[in-house]
Amino acid sequence: MIDIKNLVISTPSQEIVHGVDLHIDKAERVGLIGASGSGKSLIVQAILGILPPSMSVQGEIFVNSRNVLQMSDTERASMRGTVMSAVFQNPMTALNPMVTVEKNIELPLKMHYSLSRDERHSRVEEALTHVGLEREIMSRYPSQISGGQAQRVAIAEALIGHPQVLIADEPTTALDSIVQQGIINLLVQRTEHQGAAVLFTSHDFSVISRVAQRCYVINNGEIVEEGDLESIINSPHHDYTVQLIEAARDIAISGNDTVDSSRGE
Amino acid sequence: MALIELRNVRKVFPTTQTPALDNVSVTVHEGERVAVVGQSGSGKTTLLNIALGFTSATSGAVQTADPHTTGLVFQNPITSLDPRWKVCDIVREGKSGSSYEEVREALENVSLDPDVVMDRYISDISGGQAQRVAIARALISEPKLLVADEPVSAVDVLGKQYIIDTFQHAHEERGLAMLIVLHDLGVAQKLSDTIVVMHEGKIVEHGDTQQVLTHPEHSYTKKLIEAARW
């Protein structure tokens, strides 16, 4: 589905991402994990073709066997929403504040499909149900809903055009813990239902472990470890991976800490 | 002695009917670490603003924190630090007349290398580093109490660890008391002796942190614990 080969991203003064290889199969959920500044978001931006103009990029990014780095802006735009979609960290800045929730969600349908207004309306209604939101929210503006609701709206918009891959760049970091859990469950459930692949970035192994089947660990612009999620968590090879796992474990509440939680452990 | 005391506090904002805080009582004693946990909109930040005297209570008794002996840290370091100042000047602001050596030490205490960051601007360092600068500014005057609103939620896991270590160290070394607002119970477990669980403006559970985490009574507390698990 996505095949990245020897990706190098640089500013005019220095190289930031150093020869990254990354592969995502059809309908596979892949994690990209690293601390702030490790280069995760730049890789995401390179795939989507939205890197800042000051950045230069080399290497190859194949999406469905076509190199997106050699496409025109128009060609790339035709892929967004249908072949690939994205959700970002801050849903409030990802939605258009000047139009209603309905207008935000229907945008990919307007751009890529010739549907009547009524058809679009009923598709948006359906999409809202899928992300667990009430129909009444359609006529509200992004500023009139909560952060968690806004992220659900962003997911509805990202998935309404049935993309083959959803790229989620730290989509839960700005949300509180209970809302985070709901968003993660929703992402996994909806992409599984639609048969879409996922690239999910995070700094937190406890979050990645709820989403990804396989993951890449990135440190200072280099992939330092790659593999099946379970085996990386159980037997990490690189010191940096160990550090990330320990930090996440240290902060999380482990199964043995509570005797009568709702899960009954 | 209590550093902060709120008794039966109620807060109703003019634009809404439902109270933002309803019959809330919280005390922070010297050397005590209190975590206030709950989701967005539960009333945590309103409680903090009343405890600091930034907002007044609609009814109830309030002993606010003494600004001379209280350090403050907010969620977003980028908006709480002056972009036109160098790191060393930002930290120095926390204690007027502080020496060059004191500023260096305050930065070392938050695991930042003074030689690297002293002369930088906030735009030249990461969000996690900026939050540590904000903490260095809050702690340079060795306050009795630290009041912090979600100090680690905008920071990655490695940055969180540094900050948790700094707070734990200051508590163990000099008995720093804390009132910290958090949504993550995993972090609360590390940083508090007493926990206050808030839901829709009310305290639903209040007690010894370990006791509450191992024997939660309220279903909402159980949900928060579940969300912080790995």
Coordinates of C-alpha atoms in Angstrom, one line a residue, chain B residues 17 39 54 75 109 119 143 145 197 199 204:
Chain B
Q17 CA -27.1 27.6 35.3
Q39 CA -11.8 15.2 32.5
F54 CA -7.8 34.5 40.2
Q75 CA -0.1 23.5 30.7
N109 CA 17.7 20.8 38.8
D119 CA 21.2 32.1 26.0
P143 CA 8.5 28.1 47.2
L145 CA 3.9 25.3 47.4
V197 CA -11.5 13.0 41.8
H199 CA -16.8 15.0 37.9
V204 CA -16.9 12.1 43.6

